[in-house]
Amino acid sequence: MTYSQRVDRATPTCIIFLVDQSASMYEPMAGTTTPKSVAVAEQLNATIMELIQRCSKSHTEPPRPYFAVAAIGYRTDKSGTAIVQSLLTVPNSVGDLAWTTDLAQAPLRVEERTRETSDGSLQYRMPIWVEPFNDGGTPMCAAFDRAGRIAHSWVQAYPQSFPPIVINLTDGESTDGSPTVWADRITSLATSDGNLLLFNIMLAGGMNSNPVMFPNSRQLFRDHSGQTLFDMSSELPEIMRTAAVRQGYPAEAGARGMSMNADFRAVVSFLNVGTSVGHLLR
Amino acid sequence: MNRETERYGLAGGAAVIVALFAIWKGVGVAPAVLAILVTGAVFIGVEYVLDQRQMLPDTVPAPGGESRVAFPAAAAPPTVSEGGQEISSPNVLPNDGRTSATLDMALLDPNSVEVTHVASAGTRTIWSLSIAKHGQAIAECEDAVHIDATRWVMAVADGASSSFGAGRWAQVLVDEFVTAPPQPLSPGSFDSWLERSRAAMSGGESADRSGWWAEEGARRGAFATLVGAAVHGKADERVATVMCLGDSCAFLVGGDRRLRRSLPYEDASQFGSHPSLIGSLPGHGAVAPSWTTLPVAPGDVLVLASDAVSEWLLGDQRRIDRILELTPSEIADVVIAERAVGHIVNDDLTLAVMGLS
């Protein structure tokens, strides 16, 4: 059975976030006044925090190295040259990857925050690793290439692990060629537990959005960009499809790890589902 | 000047110098022309080879974020061709400094198994066995077991791995169950028992919160499943009261070594990924255990087990008969071997066995 490997020290999992940092990410998220880049950075930090929390066992030991995380930003400079770079500055990271153990120790800062709950307001601390940024074009092919390089060496080092998960957060079409070729290349990488999983989320702008979450048919999309996104998104493995259903999405058999017209809530759910290997954790 | 013009300009220049040298040395015009052609060709050839190298398929340049920290001693990574293009294989992340060799050593680590002989006299043998997950030490085991052979009470709890403090919560639950078990027939008894257990958990908590994750973890709390059993009554009318919460199981095996009853599941297919769990915080709310009273006789054996080993036992009912013929350390060998071939999932494995006299 594929996509069932337990996640532990011997078989850790690699999660790569690709973050579109093009100029249009400055536009507000659908139905809000928050720039998309800010909303994405916020949710990415929350997701990294969640991954670390799942590796935290007790007061007496630091979080375990169960996940290696990369966050790669992609944009272009004034001349249109691709800038694809790691957004994490974590000591002991190797190349673009940082273990949850090291990420836990080295956020850029930890913010004191307050959240309203049913029991009143709750003080909590929110670590920040990734800052929002937006400029230039959308060199998605270059970003997929970078993810491919990271994942390629990963699957050689951990051939028995749950395969790498690549989550691409974007608001537009690629400006450096057709990304489907690159998507095919990177999803051909595999461990004994299955092929690399590539999930794509296309953020919505404007006043309203009608998010399409985890579709299982290409026919749902009439436009080229929807079809392209569908083609290059992996089918959700059963554990994640179950997680999507538990979050209230239909996610029928064959559902893809894809969202079109995503609003903030859709981003939150999408990242939850795309990283839902929690009960595989040891 | 573009690259092409530059190349031919350089080649021509070099050829002319060689030719002038030849004429000056008096070798004649014809060899000088030949020298021009040969030198030019060599120059262009060398340039071409250099160019081809630069044009070798390359992936997109990686500015900025590339490896800021020198990579520790990974052997020169192979360059593997994939889809006709070469992907340079940069760095391989070492996991916590462990190599696969040290992980294999952990497999053989005797500290991953713990056997406790509580009592052994005639048919009445009482013992427990805990085995940590593959690759982990027994100190990291998040199952807990407690047996009181004098009062004939025992419990097994299985801490949920992705929760914080799960191992300690499992220990608190079995300790509280064995010391002062909740009473099945007394209303509110379980709720107040749970309240006591939660207080014991928060009371013993370490003040040293080493990082934001520990604070956040403590705020979220721990979860565990629990199965407990107590034997009461006179020798000829003895009963076992079994309490189950979640997918840790209890088995009653008759003197004939046949499985007489299993609780709360009867079949391996009933195990899923979302069992009922007991939370360590008041905010986790109430839970309702199931209680069962079973008549027992001398020679019967009561077995409690955490989920992975329970699922394995229910997968083939002859297994429980077979393991009860073995010593605890022989059983450890069997279940570790079964786990290694995938018949048991890589989980902590705990068995508590009480033979009744």
XYZ file of C-alpha atoms in Angstrom:
639
model
C 0.000 0.000 0.000
C 1.395 3.394 -0.935
C 1.267 6.635 1.055
C 1.164 4.794 4.364
C 4.749 4.955 5.644
C 4.947 6.030 9.253
C 6.850 9.256 9.873
C 9.700 8.913 12.355
C 13.435 9.514 12.668
C 14.329 6.673 10.342
C 11.717 7.627 7.752
C 11.214 11.387 7.997
C 9.245 13.359 5.419
C 10.224 16.339 3.303
C 7.743 19.159 2.747
C 8.536 21.916 0.244
C 6.461 25.077 0.066
C 6.749 27.133 -3.122
C 5.621 30.706 -2.602
C 4.750 33.012 -5.495
C 6.263 36.411 -4.618
C 5.309 38.185 -7.854
C 4.061 41.795 -7.847
C 0.394 40.772 -8.070
C 0.668 39.108 -4.658
C 0.390 42.619 -3.249
C -3.260 42.732 -4.304
C -5.728 41.960 -1.551
C -6.941 38.463 -0.834
C -10.517 37.873 -1.985
C -13.014 39.631 0.258
C -10.324 41.217 2.452
C -7.944 44.159 2.474
C -4.960 41.966 3.364
C -2.388 41.531 0.577
C -2.208 37.955 -0.654
C 1.518 37.861 0.177
C 0.757 38.742 3.818
C -2.019 36.158 4.089
C 0.196 33.462 2.575
C 3.171 34.265 4.853
C 0.871 34.195 7.891
C -0.564 30.824 6.977
C 2.816 29.392 6.036
C 4.172 30.340 9.466
C 1.149 28.720 11.112
C 1.705 25.548 9.076
C 5.404 25.325 9.965
C 4.442 25.873 13.606
C 1.919 23.037 13.355
C 4.484 20.683 11.816
C 6.915 21.420 14.653
C 4.173 20.973 17.229
C 3.475 17.490 15.886
C 7.150 16.633 16.493
C 7.094 17.968 20.073
C 6.835 15.189 22.618
C 7.558 16.581 26.048
C 9.125 19.320 28.130
C 12.334 17.371 28.367
C 13.313 17.153 24.715
C 13.315 19.486 21.712
C 10.978 18.747 18.795
C 12.128 15.685 16.881
C 13.484 15.754 13.325
C 10.461 14.145 11.694
C 10.018 16.742 8.947
C 12.549 18.549 6.774
C 10.975 21.763 5.511
C 11.856 24.087 2.646
C 10.106 27.359 1.833
C 11.133 28.671 -1.575
C 10.062 32.095 -2.836
C 9.935 32.801 -6.556
C 9.771 36.112 -8.445
C 11.841 38.011 -11.013
C 14.108 41.049 -10.853
C 13.720 44.219 -12.964
C 15.295 42.558 -16.001
C 12.952 39.581 -15.763
C 15.596 37.206 -14.423
C 14.188 34.555 -12.107
C 14.922 34.913 -8.399
C 14.246 31.602 -6.683
C 15.460 31.501 -3.119
C 14.979 29.954 0.267
C 12.843 32.029 2.617
C 14.186 30.277 5.701
C 17.258 31.443 7.566
C 17.853 28.594 9.950
C 21.274 27.582 11.300
C 22.182 23.968 10.482
C 19.896 23.926 7.474
C 21.391 22.035 4.597
C 20.788 23.557 1.235
C 17.181 24.618 1.346
C 15.990 22.108 3.936
C 15.705 22.627 7.676
C 14.682 19.995 10.229
C 11.763 20.705 12.525
C 14.253 20.446 15.428
C 16.287 23.368 14.070
C 13.293 25.378 12.839
C 11.848 25.286 16.355
C 14.969 26.923 17.776
C 15.372 29.589 15.127
C 12.306 31.578 14.138
C 13.051 35.157 13.025
C 11.056 36.248 16.081
C 8.262 35.091 18.344
C 5.232 37.399 18.501
C 2.964 37.730 21.521
C -0.584 37.440 20.262
C -4.112 37.258 21.546
C -6.873 35.097 20.173
C -10.553 35.261 21.043
C -11.976 31.934 22.148
C -15.228 30.817 23.742
C -13.464 31.058 27.132
C -12.370 34.656 26.563
C -9.162 35.987 25.083
C -6.166 33.711 24.980
C -2.540 34.831 24.984
C -0.229 32.772 22.862
C 3.147 33.007 21.164
C 3.429 32.857 17.388
C 6.835 32.134 15.859
C 7.600 33.794 12.516
C 9.953 32.276 9.942
C 8.732 33.761 6.675
C 8.090 37.427 5.851
C 5.820 38.563 3.013
C 7.396 39.979 -0.138
C 6.138 40.779 -3.641
C 7.826 41.983 -6.832
C 8.234 41.004 -10.485
C 6.973 37.996 -12.449
C 6.035 34.377 -11.755
C 8.899 32.029 -12.768
C 7.023 28.888 -11.768
C 9.133 26.560 -13.932
C 12.271 27.732 -12.157
C 10.553 27.154 -8.813
C 9.501 23.613 -9.788
C 13.045 22.956 -10.914
C 14.365 24.031 -7.531
C 11.823 21.825 -5.757
C 12.876 18.964 -8.030
C 16.512 19.349 -7.066
C 15.698 19.307 -3.369
C 13.339 16.342 -3.684
C 15.704 14.455 -5.949
C 18.453 14.270 -3.369
C 15.891 13.658 -0.635
C 14.411 10.521 -2.221
C 17.911 9.125 -2.631
C 18.659 9.709 1.038
C 15.284 8.465 2.332
C 14.031 5.943 -0.238
C 11.615 4.322 2.259
C 9.982 7.510 3.509
C 6.548 8.912 2.803
C 7.356 10.756 -0.443
C 8.128 14.488 -0.558
C 5.159 16.858 -0.562
C 5.427 20.026 -2.681
C 2.800 22.704 -2.105
C 2.763 25.571 -4.592
C 0.942 28.767 -3.566
C 0.402 31.150 -6.471
C -1.987 33.747 -7.836
C -1.146 33.650 -11.499
C 0.121 31.811 -14.512
C 3.745 30.963 -15.025
C 5.806 33.620 -16.824
C 8.737 31.361 -17.705
C 7.104 28.684 -19.811
C 4.706 25.814 -19.353
C 5.029 24.402 -15.838
C 3.284 21.123 -16.706
C 6.511 19.680 -18.143
C 8.288 20.510 -14.887
C 5.386 19.213 -12.845
C 5.582 15.879 -14.693
C 9.309 15.726 -14.045
C 9.149 16.330 -10.344
C 6.135 14.062 -9.782
C 8.106 11.260 -11.426
C 10.394 11.278 -8.369
C 9.354 8.576 -5.936
C 10.148 6.628 -2.798
C 9.006 3.062 -2.188
C 5.930 4.604 -0.544
C 4.748 6.511 -3.623
C 5.437 9.329 -6.048
C 6.169 12.877 -5.001
C 2.953 14.768 -4.281
C 2.529 18.138 -5.997
C -0.358 20.271 -4.766
C -1.290 23.646 -6.236
C -3.388 26.434 -4.847
C -4.416 29.435 -6.966
C -5.365 32.411 -4.816
C -8.382 34.565 -5.661
C -8.480 38.351 -5.783
C -11.467 40.681 -6.080
C -14.434 41.004 -3.791
C -15.833 37.509 -3.976
C -14.447 34.143 -4.585
C -16.029 30.813 -5.137
C -13.245 28.404 -4.279
C -13.021 25.078 -6.061
C -11.441 22.621 -3.625
C -10.061 19.169 -4.388
C -11.842 18.644 -7.742
C -11.829 15.174 -9.273
C -12.603 16.090 -12.885
C -10.818 18.209 -15.466
C -14.209 18.905 -17.082
C -15.003 21.280 -14.217
C -12.671 23.802 -15.815
C -13.342 25.581 -19.088
C -10.347 27.889 -18.967
C -6.793 26.953 -19.741
C -5.364 27.985 -16.397
C -7.807 25.777 -14.450
C -7.094 22.805 -16.677
C -3.347 23.332 -16.422
C -3.537 23.512 -12.649
C -5.631 20.329 -12.595
C -3.189 18.489 -14.855
C -0.203 19.312 -12.702
C -1.775 18.511 -9.337
C -1.379 15.056 -7.789
C -4.311 12.936 -6.732
C -4.798 13.116 -2.966
C -3.692 9.892 -1.264
C -6.406 8.266 0.822
C -5.184 9.666 4.165
C -5.383 13.218 2.816
C -8.677 12.649 1.008
C -10.079 11.479 4.351
C -8.662 14.599 5.988
C -10.380 16.757 3.334
C -13.695 15.010 3.955
C -13.266 15.522 7.702
C -12.831 19.238 7.017
C -16.152 19.255 5.201
C -15.092 19.062 1.550
C -16.679 16.475 -0.766
C -13.260 15.286 -2.099
C -14.559 12.316 -4.046
C -12.422 9.460 -5.364
C -9.744 10.830 -7.667
C -9.791 14.259 -5.976
C -6.699 16.301 -6.794
C -4.612 18.365 -4.426
C -5.712 21.570 -6.073
C -7.692 24.687 -5.293
C -8.853 27.424 -7.671
C -10.061 30.854 -6.522
C -8.891 30.150 -3.014
C -9.831 32.586 -0.272
C -8.151 32.714 3.138
C -10.225 29.916 4.598
C -9.478 27.757 1.579
C -5.733 28.333 2.071
C -5.981 27.268 5.708
C -7.876 24.075 4.862
C -5.687 23.333 1.883
C -2.461 23.523 3.899
C -4.026 21.384 6.612
C -5.055 18.697 4.167
C -1.816 18.865 2.164
C 0.288 18.233 5.276
C -2.111 15.807 7.005
C 0.253 12.979 7.749
C -0.415 13.442 11.485
C -1.606 9.945 12.288
C 1.372 8.481 10.458
C 3.554 10.243 13.012
C 5.321 8.129 15.586
C 31.258 42.900 -29.936
C 29.130 39.824 -29.788
C 30.437 36.432 -28.818
C 30.769 35.036 -32.355
C 32.711 38.045 -33.698
C 34.925 37.933 -30.651
C 35.697 34.259 -31.198
C 36.606 34.621 -34.876
C 38.514 37.832 -34.187
C 40.640 36.108 -31.567
C 41.199 33.075 -33.775
C 42.179 35.243 -36.755
C 44.497 37.372 -34.637
C 46.274 34.328 -33.257
C 46.618 32.864 -36.740
C 48.096 36.075 -38.138
C 50.690 36.231 -35.325
C 51.724 32.620 -36.015
C 51.964 33.390 -39.775
C 54.074 36.543 -39.257
C 56.365 34.520 -36.981
C 56.706 31.876 -39.700
C 57.516 34.442 -42.417
C 60.032 36.214 -40.114
C 61.750 32.900 -39.494
C 61.916 32.491 -43.278
C 59.900 29.298 -43.622
C 58.010 30.658 -46.630
C 54.543 31.901 -47.477
C 52.786 28.559 -48.099
C 53.524 27.093 -44.647
C 52.564 30.480 -43.211
C 49.100 30.212 -44.840
C 48.784 26.660 -43.504
C 49.784 27.935 -40.055
C 47.031 30.578 -40.282
C 44.420 27.895 -41.077
C 45.574 25.395 -38.440
C 45.918 27.940 -35.639
C 42.560 29.473 -36.444
C 40.897 26.051 -36.458
C 42.496 25.018 -33.168
C 41.420 28.262 -31.533
C 37.863 27.968 -32.786
C 37.790 24.302 -31.777
C 38.934 25.004 -28.226
C 36.470 27.856 -27.927
C 33.718 25.588 -29.229
C 34.459 22.916 -26.660
C 34.459 25.523 -23.896
C 31.155 26.866 -25.164
C 29.626 23.435 -25.267
C 30.556 22.939 -21.658
C 28.808 26.112 -20.728
C 25.815 25.000 -22.760
C 25.557 21.616 -21.047
C 22.008 21.242 -19.820
C 21.820 23.139 -16.625
C 18.977 23.767 -14.313
C 17.912 27.251 -13.480
C 20.583 29.191 -11.592
C 19.915 29.370 -7.919
C 20.806 32.776 -6.581
C 20.653 33.887 -3.008
C 19.248 31.065 -0.955
C 21.649 28.337 -1.991
C 23.379 26.499 0.827
C 24.417 29.166 3.271
C 26.007 26.685 5.592
C 28.812 24.395 4.515
C 27.469 20.926 4.076
C 28.814 18.388 6.530
C 30.670 15.544 4.898
C 28.107 14.142 2.488
C 29.946 12.041 -0.076
C 30.143 13.652 -3.512
C 26.557 13.307 -4.595
C 25.982 11.451 -7.845
C 24.642 13.284 -10.843
C 21.732 11.322 -12.146
C 20.195 11.739 -15.529
C 16.476 12.082 -15.460
C 14.310 12.625 -18.514
C 17.342 13.395 -20.658
C 18.370 16.317 -18.479
C 20.850 16.225 -15.702
C 19.697 17.205 -12.285
C 22.549 18.132 -10.082
C 22.116 16.354 -6.807
C 23.146 18.899 -4.213
C 22.993 18.120 -0.571
C 21.509 15.304 1.387
C 20.268 16.284 4.783
C 21.625 14.109 7.578
C 18.894 13.297 10.070
C 20.021 14.286 13.520
C 23.537 13.125 12.779
C 22.366 9.517 12.565
C 23.419 7.398 9.678
C 21.465 4.364 8.571
C 24.113 2.274 10.309
C 23.363 3.835 13.688
C 19.646 3.397 13.074
C 20.166 -0.302 12.496
C 22.044 -0.440 15.775
C 18.996 1.056 17.449
C 17.041 -1.925 16.164
C 19.249 -4.228 18.170
C 19.319 -1.967 21.176
C 18.272 -4.058 24.193
C 16.984 -0.812 25.724
C 14.015 -0.874 23.383
C 12.412 -3.797 25.282
C 11.295 -3.910 28.896
C 9.996 -7.029 30.627
C 8.609 -6.887 34.150
C 7.919 -10.098 36.062
C 5.455 -9.153 38.717
C 4.768 -12.583 40.169
C 5.321 -16.137 39.120
C 3.941 -19.083 41.070
C 2.341 -22.137 39.501
C -0.278 -21.153 36.939
C -0.514 -17.693 38.359
C 2.096 -15.851 36.364
C 1.828 -12.127 36.110
C 4.071 -10.080 33.869
C 4.218 -7.200 31.416
C 6.181 -6.527 28.284
C 6.781 -3.193 26.560
C 8.612 -2.700 23.280
C 9.393 0.745 21.917
C 8.773 1.649 18.280
C 11.409 0.518 15.827
C 14.290 2.982 16.069
C 13.325 4.331 19.481
C 14.501 3.668 23.020
C 12.236 2.271 25.744
C 12.415 5.666 27.470
C 10.595 7.085 24.450
C 7.821 4.491 24.617
C 4.456 6.210 24.914
C 2.615 3.124 26.165
C 2.366 2.652 29.914
C 1.526 -0.370 32.027
C 0.881 -0.862 35.747
C 0.056 -4.128 37.523
C -0.799 -4.644 41.182
C -0.511 -8.397 41.697
C -1.727 -8.252 45.287
C -5.007 -6.529 44.491
C -5.310 -8.074 41.007
C -5.691 -4.786 39.200
C -3.888 -3.828 36.006
C -4.033 -1.236 33.220
C -2.457 -0.436 29.859
C -2.568 3.018 28.278
C -1.363 4.139 24.871
C -0.379 7.802 24.509
C -1.248 9.360 21.136
C 2.075 10.080 19.459
C 1.232 13.414 17.892
C 0.106 14.907 21.219
C 2.348 16.599 23.775
C 3.316 14.722 26.938
C 1.553 11.579 25.710
C 3.900 9.152 27.452
C 3.489 10.857 30.810
C -0.284 11.070 30.445
C -0.412 7.341 29.704
C 1.631 6.692 32.858
C -0.632 8.924 34.967
C -3.724 7.081 33.700
C -2.455 3.572 34.504
C -1.133 4.693 37.901
C -4.429 6.361 38.815
C -6.430 3.390 37.543
C -4.484 0.843 39.539
C -4.229 2.956 42.708
C -7.872 4.028 42.870
C -9.962 2.612 40.011
C -13.234 4.322 39.123
C -16.296 2.344 40.122
C -18.509 1.142 37.292
C -21.798 1.276 39.194
C -21.257 4.535 41.018
C -22.597 7.552 39.097
C -19.990 10.263 38.553
C -17.205 7.994 39.730
C -15.439 7.986 36.383
C -15.756 11.775 35.978
C -14.191 12.459 39.354
C -11.515 9.842 38.683
C -10.728 11.643 35.404
C -10.607 14.985 37.197
C -8.099 13.523 39.687
C -5.996 12.125 36.858
C -5.966 15.466 35.047
C -4.927 17.207 38.257
C -2.102 14.684 38.733
C -0.953 15.380 35.190
C -0.891 19.164 35.545
C 0.561 19.000 39.076
C 3.638 17.089 38.065
C 4.327 19.211 35.030
C 7.853 20.514 34.590
C 8.273 24.198 35.227
C 11.096 24.296 32.727
C 9.330 25.176 29.533
C 12.218 25.171 27.213
C 10.581 26.820 24.230
C 7.432 28.171 22.630
C 6.567 24.658 21.433
C 6.497 23.287 24.981
C 4.190 26.087 26.058
C 1.961 25.528 23.052
C 2.154 21.756 23.554
C 1.091 22.017 27.195
C -1.781 24.275 26.126
C -2.972 21.584 23.708
C -2.437 18.692 26.091
C -2.087 14.958 25.632
C -4.361 12.133 24.584
C -4.338 8.424 25.321
C -6.417 5.274 25.196
C -6.835 3.155 28.321
C -7.859 -0.387 29.169
C -8.024 -1.564 32.756
C -9.134 -4.713 34.562
C -9.750 -5.688 38.176
C -10.540 -9.155 39.506
C -12.848 -9.484 42.527
C -14.732 -12.075 44.481
C -14.197 -15.407 46.169
C -12.343 -18.218 44.455
C -15.432 -20.013 43.130
C -17.350 -16.934 41.958
C -14.712 -14.620 40.721
C -15.404 -11.845 38.180
C -13.205 -9.515 36.174
C -14.405 -5.974 35.588
C -12.937 -4.537 32.408
C -12.987 -0.841 31.458
C -12.187 0.205 27.883
C -11.674 3.600 26.350
C -10.293 3.589 22.821
C -8.613 0.756 20.984
C -6.333 -0.761 23.620
C -7.887 -4.184 24.186
C -8.565 -6.800 26.846
C -8.609 -10.542 26.169
C -9.940 -13.322 28.331
C -8.355 -16.658 27.531
C -9.794 -19.850 29.046
C -7.826 -22.608 30.771
C -8.076 -24.509 27.463
C -6.093 -21.644 25.861
C -9.075 -20.642 23.719
C -9.873 -16.954 23.389
C -13.137 -16.550 25.217
C -13.743 -12.831 24.920
C -12.066 -9.720 23.534
C -13.014 -6.145 24.377
C -13.882 -3.630 23.019
C -13.159 -5.136 19.586
C -13.804 -8.648 18.363
C -12.240 -8.369 14.953
C -9.031 -6.876 13.523
C -11.051 -4.947 10.916
C -12.508 -2.744 13.676
C -9.219 -0.901 14.198
C -9.246 2.508 12.539
C -7.158 5.624 12.741
C -9.510 7.567 15.011
C -10.118 5.716 18.283
C -11.781 7.390 21.290
C -9.164 9.163 23.378
C -8.937 10.577 26.877
C -7.664 14.154 26.910
C -5.419 15.465 29.687
C -7.057 18.896 29.984
C -10.447 19.861 31.444
C -11.184 21.545 28.116
C -10.954 18.187 26.368
C -14.311 17.339 27.887
C -15.907 14.203 29.210
C -15.525 10.719 27.844
C -17.569 7.624 28.552
C -15.775 4.319 29.012
C -17.404 0.955 28.401
C -17.590 -1.457 31.352
C -17.924 -5.219 31.095
C -18.057 -7.814 33.849
C -16.855 -11.301 32.964
C -16.986 -14.437 35.125
C -13.504 -15.907 35.443
C -12.158 -19.211 36.737
C -8.791 -20.475 37.989
C -6.540 -21.186 35.018
C -7.993 -18.328 32.963
C -5.611 -15.669 31.708
C -6.437 -11.970 31.362
C -4.393 -10.080 28.774
C -4.345 -6.324 28.164
C -2.627 -4.947 25.065
C -2.063 -1.671 23.250
C -3.616 -1.294 19.800
C -0.949 -2.585 17.392
C -0.399 -5.830 19.251
C -4.173 -6.194 19.857
C -4.840 -5.860 16.143
C -2.240 -8.527 15.460
C -3.716 -10.870 18.092
C -7.215 -10.477 16.639
C -5.906 -11.007 13.090
C -5.539 -14.720 13.868
C -6.992 -16.041 17.102
C -4.451 -18.860 17.301
C -1.779 -16.259 18.002
C -2.899 -15.614 21.547
C -2.818 -19.325 22.302
C 0.647 -19.571 20.806
C 2.172 -16.610 22.622
C 0.875 -17.747 25.995
C 3.086 -20.838 25.585
C 6.150 -18.577 25.434
C 8.199 -16.582 27.894
C 7.940 -12.771 27.717
C 11.342 -12.438 26.060
C 10.418 -15.103 23.488
C 7.216 -13.160 22.803
C 9.306 -10.008 22.352
C 11.349 -11.805 19.688
C 8.184 -12.965 17.910
C 6.427 -9.594 17.832
C 9.606 -7.716 16.833
C 10.027 -10.172 13.951
C 6.359 -9.771 12.995
C 6.770 -5.997 13.098
C 9.897 -6.159 10.962
C 7.978 -7.906 8.162
C 5.027 -5.547 8.434
C 2.499 -7.870 10.097
C 2.457 -5.445 13.007
C 2.661 -1.694 12.379
C 5.675 0.184 13.729
C 4.191 1.220 17.025
C 4.943 0.810 20.713
C 3.816 -2.679 21.749
C 2.640 -3.471 25.263
C 1.194 -6.624 26.834
C 0.086 -7.143 30.423
C -0.703 -10.729 31.393
C -2.365 -11.987 34.544
C -2.835 -15.719 35.062
C -5.634 -16.425 37.556
C -5.325 -19.068 40.242
